[in-house]
Tab-separated table of C-alpha atoms in Angstrom:
chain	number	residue	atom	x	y	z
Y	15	UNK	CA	0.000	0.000	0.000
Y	16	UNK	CA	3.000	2.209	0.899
Y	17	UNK	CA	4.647	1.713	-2.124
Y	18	UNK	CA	1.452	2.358	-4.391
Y	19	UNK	CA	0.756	5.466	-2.031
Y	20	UNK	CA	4.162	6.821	-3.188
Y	21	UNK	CA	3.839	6.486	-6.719
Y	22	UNK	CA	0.382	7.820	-7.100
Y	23	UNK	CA	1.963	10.770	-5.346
Y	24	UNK	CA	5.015	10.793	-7.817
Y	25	UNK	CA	2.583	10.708	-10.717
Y	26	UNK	CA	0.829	13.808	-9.115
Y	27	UNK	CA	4.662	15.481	-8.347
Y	28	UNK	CA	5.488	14.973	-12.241
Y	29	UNK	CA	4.004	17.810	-13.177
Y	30	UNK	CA	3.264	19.710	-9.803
Y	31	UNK	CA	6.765	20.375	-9.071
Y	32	UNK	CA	8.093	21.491	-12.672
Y	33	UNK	CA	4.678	24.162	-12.554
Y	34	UNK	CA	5.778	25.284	-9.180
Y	35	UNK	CA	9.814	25.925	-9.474
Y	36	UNK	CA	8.934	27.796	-13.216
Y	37	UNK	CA	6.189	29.697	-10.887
Y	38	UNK	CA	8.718	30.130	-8.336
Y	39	UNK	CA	11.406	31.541	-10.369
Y	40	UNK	CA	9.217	33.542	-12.065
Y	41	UNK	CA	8.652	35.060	-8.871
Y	42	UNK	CA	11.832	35.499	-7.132
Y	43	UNK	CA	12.618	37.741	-10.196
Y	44	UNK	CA	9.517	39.981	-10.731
Y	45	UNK	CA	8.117	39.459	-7.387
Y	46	UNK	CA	4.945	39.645	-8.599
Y	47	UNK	CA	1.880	36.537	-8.463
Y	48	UNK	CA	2.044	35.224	-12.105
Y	49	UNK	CA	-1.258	34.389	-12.261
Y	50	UNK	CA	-1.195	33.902	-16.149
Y	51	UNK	CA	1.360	30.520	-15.120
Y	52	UNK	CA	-1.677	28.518	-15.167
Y	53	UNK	CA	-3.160	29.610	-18.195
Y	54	UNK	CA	0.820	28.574	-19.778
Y	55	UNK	CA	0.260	25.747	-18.476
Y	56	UNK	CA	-3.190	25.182	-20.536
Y	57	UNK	CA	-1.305	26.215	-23.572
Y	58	UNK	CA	0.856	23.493	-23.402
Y	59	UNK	CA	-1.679	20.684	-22.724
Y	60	UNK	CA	-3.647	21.801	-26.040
Y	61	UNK	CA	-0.877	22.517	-28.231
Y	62	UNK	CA	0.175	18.957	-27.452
Y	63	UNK	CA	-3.169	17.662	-28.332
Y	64	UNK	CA	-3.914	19.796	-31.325
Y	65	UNK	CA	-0.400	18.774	-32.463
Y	66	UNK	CA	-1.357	14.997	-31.841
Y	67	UNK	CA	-4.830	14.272	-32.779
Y	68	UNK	CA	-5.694	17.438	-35.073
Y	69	UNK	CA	-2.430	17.267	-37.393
Y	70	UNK	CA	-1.108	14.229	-36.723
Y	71	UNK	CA	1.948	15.004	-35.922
Y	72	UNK	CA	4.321	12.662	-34.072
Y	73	UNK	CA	3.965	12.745	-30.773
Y	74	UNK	CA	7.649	13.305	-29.702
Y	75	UNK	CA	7.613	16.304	-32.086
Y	76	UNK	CA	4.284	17.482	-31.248
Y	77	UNK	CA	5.234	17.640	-27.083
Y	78	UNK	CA	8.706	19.244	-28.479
Y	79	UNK	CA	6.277	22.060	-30.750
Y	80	UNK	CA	4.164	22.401	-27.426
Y	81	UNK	CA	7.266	22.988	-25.000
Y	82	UNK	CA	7.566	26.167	-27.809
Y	83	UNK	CA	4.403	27.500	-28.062
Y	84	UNK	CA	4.420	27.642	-23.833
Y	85	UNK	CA	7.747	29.376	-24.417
Y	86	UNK	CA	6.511	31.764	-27.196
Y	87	UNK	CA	3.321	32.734	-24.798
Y	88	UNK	CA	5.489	33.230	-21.919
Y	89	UNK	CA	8.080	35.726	-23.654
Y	90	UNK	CA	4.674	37.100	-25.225
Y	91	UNK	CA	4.034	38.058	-21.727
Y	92	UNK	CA	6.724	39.284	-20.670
Y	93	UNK	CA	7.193	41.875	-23.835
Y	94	UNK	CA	3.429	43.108	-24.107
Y	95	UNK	CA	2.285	42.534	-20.517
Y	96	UNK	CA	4.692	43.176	-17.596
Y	97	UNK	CA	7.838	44.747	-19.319
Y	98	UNK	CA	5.475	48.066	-20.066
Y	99	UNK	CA	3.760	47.610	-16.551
Y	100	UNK	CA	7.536	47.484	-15.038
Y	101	UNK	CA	9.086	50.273	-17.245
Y	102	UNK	CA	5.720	52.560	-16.171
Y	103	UNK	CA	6.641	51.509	-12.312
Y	104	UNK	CA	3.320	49.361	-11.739
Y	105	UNK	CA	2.846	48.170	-8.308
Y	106	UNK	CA	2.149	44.527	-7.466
Y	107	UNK	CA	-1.328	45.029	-7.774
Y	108	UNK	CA	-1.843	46.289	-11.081
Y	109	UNK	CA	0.299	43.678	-11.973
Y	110	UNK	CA	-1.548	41.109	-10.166
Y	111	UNK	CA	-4.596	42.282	-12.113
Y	112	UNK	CA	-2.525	41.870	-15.501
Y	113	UNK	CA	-1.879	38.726	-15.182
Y	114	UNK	CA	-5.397	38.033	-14.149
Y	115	UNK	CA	-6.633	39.362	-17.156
Y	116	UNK	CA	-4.244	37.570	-19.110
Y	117	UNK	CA	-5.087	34.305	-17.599
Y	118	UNK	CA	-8.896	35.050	-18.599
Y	119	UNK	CA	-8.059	35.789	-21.855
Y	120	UNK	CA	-6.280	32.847	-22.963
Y	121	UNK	CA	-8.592	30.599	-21.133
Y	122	UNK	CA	-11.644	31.728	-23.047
Y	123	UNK	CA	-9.472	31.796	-26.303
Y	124	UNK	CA	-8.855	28.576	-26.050
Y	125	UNK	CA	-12.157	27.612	-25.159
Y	126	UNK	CA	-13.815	29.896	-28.536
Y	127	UNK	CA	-11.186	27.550	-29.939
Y	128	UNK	CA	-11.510	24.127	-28.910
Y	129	UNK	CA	-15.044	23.887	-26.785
Y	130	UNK	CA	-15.549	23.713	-22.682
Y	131	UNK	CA	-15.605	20.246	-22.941
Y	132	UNK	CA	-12.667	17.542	-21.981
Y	133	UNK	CA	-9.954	16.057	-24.079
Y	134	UNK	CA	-7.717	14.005	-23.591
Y	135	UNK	CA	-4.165	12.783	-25.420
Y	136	UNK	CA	-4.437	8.863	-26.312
Y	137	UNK	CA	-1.632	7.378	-26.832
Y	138	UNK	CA	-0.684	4.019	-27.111
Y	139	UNK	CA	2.504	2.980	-25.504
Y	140	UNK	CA	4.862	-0.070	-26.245
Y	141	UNK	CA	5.333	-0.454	-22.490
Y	142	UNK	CA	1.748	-1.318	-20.922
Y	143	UNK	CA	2.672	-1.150	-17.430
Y	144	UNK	CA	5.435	-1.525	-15.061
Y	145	UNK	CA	5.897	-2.320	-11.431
Y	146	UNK	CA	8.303	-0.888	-8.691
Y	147	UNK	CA	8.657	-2.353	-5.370
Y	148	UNK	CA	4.783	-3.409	-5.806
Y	149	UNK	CA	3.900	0.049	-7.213
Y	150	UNK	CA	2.207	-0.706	-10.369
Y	151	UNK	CA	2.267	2.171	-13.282
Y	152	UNK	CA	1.547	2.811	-16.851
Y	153	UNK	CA	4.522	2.779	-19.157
Y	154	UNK	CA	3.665	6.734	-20.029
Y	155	UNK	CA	3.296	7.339	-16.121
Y	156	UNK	CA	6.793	6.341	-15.576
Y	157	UNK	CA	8.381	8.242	-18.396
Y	158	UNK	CA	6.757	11.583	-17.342
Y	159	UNK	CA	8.086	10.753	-13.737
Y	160	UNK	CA	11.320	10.124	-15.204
Y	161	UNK	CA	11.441	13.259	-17.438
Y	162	UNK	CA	10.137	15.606	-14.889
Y	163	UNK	CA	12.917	14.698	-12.774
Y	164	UNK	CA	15.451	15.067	-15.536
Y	165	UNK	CA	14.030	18.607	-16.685
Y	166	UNK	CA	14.127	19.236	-13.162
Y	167	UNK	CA	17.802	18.610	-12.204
Y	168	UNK	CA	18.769	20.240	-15.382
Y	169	UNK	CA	16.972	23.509	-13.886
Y	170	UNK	CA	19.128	23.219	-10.621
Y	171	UNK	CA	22.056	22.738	-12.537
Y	172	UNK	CA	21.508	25.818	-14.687
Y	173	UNK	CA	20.887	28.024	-12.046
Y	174	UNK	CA	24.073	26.700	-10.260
Y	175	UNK	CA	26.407	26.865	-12.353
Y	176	UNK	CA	25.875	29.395	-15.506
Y	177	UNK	CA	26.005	33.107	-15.237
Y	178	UNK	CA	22.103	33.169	-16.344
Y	179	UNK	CA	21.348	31.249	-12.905
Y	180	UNK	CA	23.955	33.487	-11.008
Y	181	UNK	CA	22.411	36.632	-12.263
Y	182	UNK	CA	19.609	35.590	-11.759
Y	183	UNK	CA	19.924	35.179	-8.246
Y	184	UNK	CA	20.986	38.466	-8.247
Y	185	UNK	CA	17.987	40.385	-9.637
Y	186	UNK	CA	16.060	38.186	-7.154
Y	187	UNK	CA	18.235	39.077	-4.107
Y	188	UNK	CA	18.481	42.820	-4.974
Y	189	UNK	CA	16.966	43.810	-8.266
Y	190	UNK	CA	18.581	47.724	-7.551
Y	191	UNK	CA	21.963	46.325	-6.949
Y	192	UNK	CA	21.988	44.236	-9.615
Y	193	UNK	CA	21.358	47.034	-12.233
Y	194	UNK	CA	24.345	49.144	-10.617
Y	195	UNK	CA	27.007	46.612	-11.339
Y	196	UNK	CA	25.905	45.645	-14.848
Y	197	UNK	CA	23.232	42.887	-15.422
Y	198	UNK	CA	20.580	43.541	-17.969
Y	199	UNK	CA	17.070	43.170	-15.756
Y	200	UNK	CA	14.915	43.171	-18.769
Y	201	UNK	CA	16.829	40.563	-20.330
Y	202	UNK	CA	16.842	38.304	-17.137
Y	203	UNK	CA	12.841	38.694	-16.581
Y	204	UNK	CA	12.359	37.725	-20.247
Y	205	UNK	CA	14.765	34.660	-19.967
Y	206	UNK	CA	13.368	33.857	-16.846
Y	207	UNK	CA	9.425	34.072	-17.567
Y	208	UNK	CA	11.215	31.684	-20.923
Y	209	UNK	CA	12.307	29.341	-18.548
Y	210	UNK	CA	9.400	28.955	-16.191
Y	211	UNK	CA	7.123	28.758	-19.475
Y	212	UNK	CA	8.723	26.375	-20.407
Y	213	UNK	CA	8.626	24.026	-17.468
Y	214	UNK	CA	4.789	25.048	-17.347
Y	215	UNK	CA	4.270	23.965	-20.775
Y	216	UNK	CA	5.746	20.319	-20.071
Y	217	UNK	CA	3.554	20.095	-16.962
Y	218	UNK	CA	0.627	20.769	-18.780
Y	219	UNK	CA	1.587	18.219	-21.343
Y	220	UNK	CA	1.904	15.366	-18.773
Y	221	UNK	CA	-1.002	16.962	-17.597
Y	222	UNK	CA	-2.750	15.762	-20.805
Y	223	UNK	CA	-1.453	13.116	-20.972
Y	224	UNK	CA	-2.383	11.693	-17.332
Y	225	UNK	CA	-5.635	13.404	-16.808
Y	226	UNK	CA	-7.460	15.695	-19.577
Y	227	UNK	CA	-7.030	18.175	-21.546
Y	228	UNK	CA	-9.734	21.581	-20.636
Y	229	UNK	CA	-9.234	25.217	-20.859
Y	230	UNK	CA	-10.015	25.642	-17.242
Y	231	UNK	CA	-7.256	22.970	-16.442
Y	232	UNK	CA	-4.825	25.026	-15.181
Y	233	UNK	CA	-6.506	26.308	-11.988
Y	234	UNK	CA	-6.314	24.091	-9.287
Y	235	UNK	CA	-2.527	22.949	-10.359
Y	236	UNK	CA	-1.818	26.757	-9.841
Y	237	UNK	CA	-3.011	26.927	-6.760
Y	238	UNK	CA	-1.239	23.851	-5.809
Y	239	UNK	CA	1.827	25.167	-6.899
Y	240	UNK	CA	1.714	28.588	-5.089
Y	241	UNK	CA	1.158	26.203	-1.625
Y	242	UNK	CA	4.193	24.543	-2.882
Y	243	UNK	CA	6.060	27.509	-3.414
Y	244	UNK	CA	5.147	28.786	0.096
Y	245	UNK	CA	5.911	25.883	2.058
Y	246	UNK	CA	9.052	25.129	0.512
Y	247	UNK	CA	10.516	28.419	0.712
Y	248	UNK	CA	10.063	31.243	-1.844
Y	249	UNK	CA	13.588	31.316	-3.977
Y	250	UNK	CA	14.322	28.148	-2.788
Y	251	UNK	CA	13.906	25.270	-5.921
Y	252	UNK	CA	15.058	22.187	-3.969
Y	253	UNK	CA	12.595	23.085	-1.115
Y	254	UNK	CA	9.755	23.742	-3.162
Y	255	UNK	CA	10.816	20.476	-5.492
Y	256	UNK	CA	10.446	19.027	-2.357
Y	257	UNK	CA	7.034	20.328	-0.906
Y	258	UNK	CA	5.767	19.467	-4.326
Y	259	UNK	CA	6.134	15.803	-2.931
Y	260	UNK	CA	5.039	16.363	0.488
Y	261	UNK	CA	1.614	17.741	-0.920
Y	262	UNK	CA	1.408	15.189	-3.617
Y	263	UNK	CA	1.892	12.323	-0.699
Y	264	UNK	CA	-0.762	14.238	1.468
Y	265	UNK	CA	-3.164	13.868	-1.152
Y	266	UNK	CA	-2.714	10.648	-1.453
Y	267	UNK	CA	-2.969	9.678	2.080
Y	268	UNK	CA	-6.206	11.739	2.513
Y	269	UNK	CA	-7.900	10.132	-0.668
Y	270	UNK	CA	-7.111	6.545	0.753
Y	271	UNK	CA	-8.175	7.026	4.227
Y	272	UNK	CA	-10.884	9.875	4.100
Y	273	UNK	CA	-12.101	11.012	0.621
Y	274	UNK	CA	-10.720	12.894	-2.405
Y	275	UNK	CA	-13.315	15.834	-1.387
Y	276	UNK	CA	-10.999	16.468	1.334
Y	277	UNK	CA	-8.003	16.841	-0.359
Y	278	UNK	CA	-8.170	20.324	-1.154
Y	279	UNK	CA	-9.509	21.625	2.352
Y	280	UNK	CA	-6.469	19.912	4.918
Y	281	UNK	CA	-3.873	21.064	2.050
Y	282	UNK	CA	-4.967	24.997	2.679
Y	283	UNK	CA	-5.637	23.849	6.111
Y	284	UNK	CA	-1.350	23.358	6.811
Y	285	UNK	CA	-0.853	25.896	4.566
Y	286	UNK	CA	-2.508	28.691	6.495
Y	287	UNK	CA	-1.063	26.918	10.151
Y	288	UNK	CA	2.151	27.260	8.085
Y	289	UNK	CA	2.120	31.064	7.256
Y	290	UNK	CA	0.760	31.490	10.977
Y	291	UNK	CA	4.059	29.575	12.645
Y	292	UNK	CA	7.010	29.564	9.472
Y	293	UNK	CA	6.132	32.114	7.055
Y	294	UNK	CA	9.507	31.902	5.441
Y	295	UNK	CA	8.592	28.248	4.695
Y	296	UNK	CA	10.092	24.611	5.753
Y	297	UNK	CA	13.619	25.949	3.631
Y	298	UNK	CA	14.426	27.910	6.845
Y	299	UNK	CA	15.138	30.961	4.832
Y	300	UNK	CA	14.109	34.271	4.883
Y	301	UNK	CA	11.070	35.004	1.832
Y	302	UNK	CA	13.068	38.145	0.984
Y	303	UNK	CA	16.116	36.009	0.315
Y	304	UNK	CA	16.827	33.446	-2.708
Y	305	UNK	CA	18.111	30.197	-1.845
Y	306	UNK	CA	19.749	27.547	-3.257
């Protein structure tokens, strides 16, 4: 049961955790609530299925051509939407509300599009199922467990050790500063918003691939991922990779023993105990402060 328990919850963390460190980078740079993350997210789950079942294009390809178009909206964002807002000295709020709006927009696009009702990406793979220490999954479950983990330590290695991931830490630590000794902030925000679109576009196409396809999809994973990025530390991508799990496991644990309709309620539940007794989140680390 353990074992099962724990990859259910993996399955869940696939995607979860790659949605929350792009949402959490995003973040730490613009300090702002990209609210529009979620509707990236979308955009990758239906350019994956367009891609598949409207053009028939291969489905390697087609996830590749999705991972793009998240990347393209993202930047799209950043260069119409916030980069004005920032330039004009918004506040948080009025770019709170951008992103809002930005998030409705693209969800009812793509529901003029495509329809309210849900999709999903059927694919037949050569490896039916497989089992781990009793856990039994579907050969697509473990490859999108096994990717997600890839794209994730490739993420951790690019903020450790190139001078994106070093200056990027810098905007986030002291945005000011790191304009007086050099470092371009518009070009950081742009490759960073890249970056986390592009994690949010391959969550939302093992999104589809697990679960459905719908425009108002990305939602609930956003909230998810802001708990996440809370109780794992904000700056901090190995804690909130982390917390990804720990909610992922909750969830599991609550939907075996009590009922999936309490899933949602005890995950807000720690959260709010959480901001009451560790506001700076289970990475020990100030929220003003990126970690690493």
């Amino acid at each position: 049961m353990i074992s099962q328990l724990v990859a259910n919850a993996l399955i869940t963390w696939s995607y979860l955790a790659l949605l929350s460190v792009g949402f959490g980078l995003i973040y730490a740079c613009g300090r702002f609530f990209h609210f529009a993350h979620g509707a990236v997210f979308t955009v990758g789950g239906y350019a994956a299925f367009c891609l598949v079942h409207t053009l028939g294009v291969p489905p390697l390809v087609a996830f590749g051509a999705a991972l793009v178009a998240a990347a393209f909206v993202g930047a799209l964002l950043e260069q119409c939407v916030y980069r004005p807002l920032r330039n004009r000295g918004a506040s948080d709020l009025a770019m709170l509300i951008a992103s809002m709006g930005a998030y409705i927009a693209i969800q009812h696009s793509l529901a003029l599009a495509f329809g309210e009702d849900t999709k999903r990406i059927d694919l037949r793979s050569s490896i039916s199922s497989v089992s781990v220490l009793g856990a039994r999954l579907t050969g697509g479950q473990a490859i999108a467990i096994v990717t997600a983990a890839a794209a994730l330590c490739a993420v951790l290695a690019i903020l450790d050790v190139t001078r994106f991931g070093k200056a990027l830490r810098a905007v986030a630590n002291d945005s000011d500063l790191a304009r007086v000794v050099g470092i371009d902030r518009a070009r950081i925000h742009l490759l960073v918003g890249v970056l986390g679109s592009v994690l949010a576009g391959l969550a939302g196409v093992i999104f589809a691939l697990d679960v459905k396809v719908a425009p108002s999809m990305g939602m609930n994973p956003l909230l998810l991922c802001v708990v996440a990025v809370i109780v794992g530390g904000i700056g901090s991508p190995v804690g909130t990779i982390g917390s990804s799990f720990l909610i992922c496991l909750l969830q599991q644990v609550i939907v075996w023993f009590l009922s999936s309709e309490w899933q949602d309620a005890i995950v807000y539940a720690i959260l709010l105990v959480l901001l009451i007794v560790k506001p700076e989140g289970l990475a020990r680390r100030r929220v003003r402060r990126w970690a690493v």
